Amino acid sequence: MPTWTALTQTTSREDAEALAEACEALSPEPMGTGFFEIEDGSDRWEVGAYFTDQPDELGLALLAAAHGAQPFLVSELPEVDWVAHVRRELAPVVAGRFFVHGSHDADKVPAGAEALCIEAAMAFGTGHHATTKGCLLALDRLADDGFSPAHTADIGCGTAVLAMAAARLWPDAPPVLASDIDPVAVATAAANVAANGLEGRVICLEAEGFDAPALRDGGPYDLVLANILKQPLIDLAPDMARHLAPGGRVVLSGILTTQADEVIAAYRAAGFTAPQREDAGDWTALVMTR
């Protein structure tokens, strides 16, 4: 079945949200709409609508004009099994002691590596993005330095790759709590936890920030992982300070190098020390101590 995408950009979250909602009233109706901030420092937002029938391009043009957006770019997509395609194309990732792979590469795990099997799916964190790899390297260094957290949380866990890495590094600690606001991500995380033999070692929860009884009661934490985006990280800084024990560490990523100073400033203001920082291309990972 062919599908179509209709994409545009606008200059504020409010306009993007309103435009995405307005698209839902089109006929033919889109099978889904969404919007997100373009993380390139341009302060622009992308709005997308996805159709199984050819969309009404005049209607899209009128909506874009009414909401001050650029004209929609409408494209017909070929019929491709994208998950299968990604599985074939993604090579294993080595990050310190970690070897992150799909099931099709299970026979390539090096001796002595800490293997994590992550299938391409509708959740962030296969290990290939620089932010995920940066967080895995940060965990690897913490373990090498003798850091041993008793209580760990992964906020915005995606596939739960970071939560599982922590559970493997510190197997005698209580279960890692892994949360995400997206129920699809939570289901994906739980499936990955089971596939990696870590049931009972990683607990997957649907929550925004620390807003779940298990997360609120599970602290104070010695380690919190958060590979999300700049603004949610900044917004979470006061909660991070409240939920971390003195001397606790946060591993932060999902941050462009041009945004790192803003995140560092927010966490310093919340009582965290100067960070260990690692830049990889356009992306930064930070480790800060309360």
C-alpha angles and dihedrals in degrees: 000000000000119000133197132213126205114195134180141155134231137176106246140041090234093056092044093050093046092048093049089051092047091053089063089070093059123112117253087041117230117244088225144355133197146162136204140172115263103236098216100098093258095114090229130135129214121218121197135186123188124205139189090197124050106275128238100258093188090053090049091050091052092049092049091051092047092053098042094248131139116265113280117258106220119200134175112225124217119241102263131153092230096185091054090045092051092047090056095045102042112092120204117276124227115204111168107298092348124099110190114194146153120249089259089066098045090115091060099064108128119232111270095016122131099238123207119183111211121171121208105261144143095292133079122257120062089149094250097098114089091237094057093044090048091054092048090051090049090053090048091054093046090055091047089052091056097253110155116181121200096198123033134178130187110206114199091012101179105182090359092242092140094045090051091048090054091047090053093047095050106028095165095056123095116274118293113244111224119189137178135172091225115081090205089057091048091052091046091049092051091050091051091048090054093045090054095049093247101122107143091020095073121036115200119211137176107231144129110239109316092334099127128086093238091053094044091049097040096073168118085089127209092198133025122183119201120172100169129105138307101259098044088049091052091047090051096051097096092046090048090055092048094050100042123086117233106280091023119142133226122202108204131186144141083096128132114225088245090057099046096092091056092052092045091051092051092051094045088053088052092054105270125137129241109295138244100235132196123184120201112182107304094346136083135203120198133196113196132176127220 
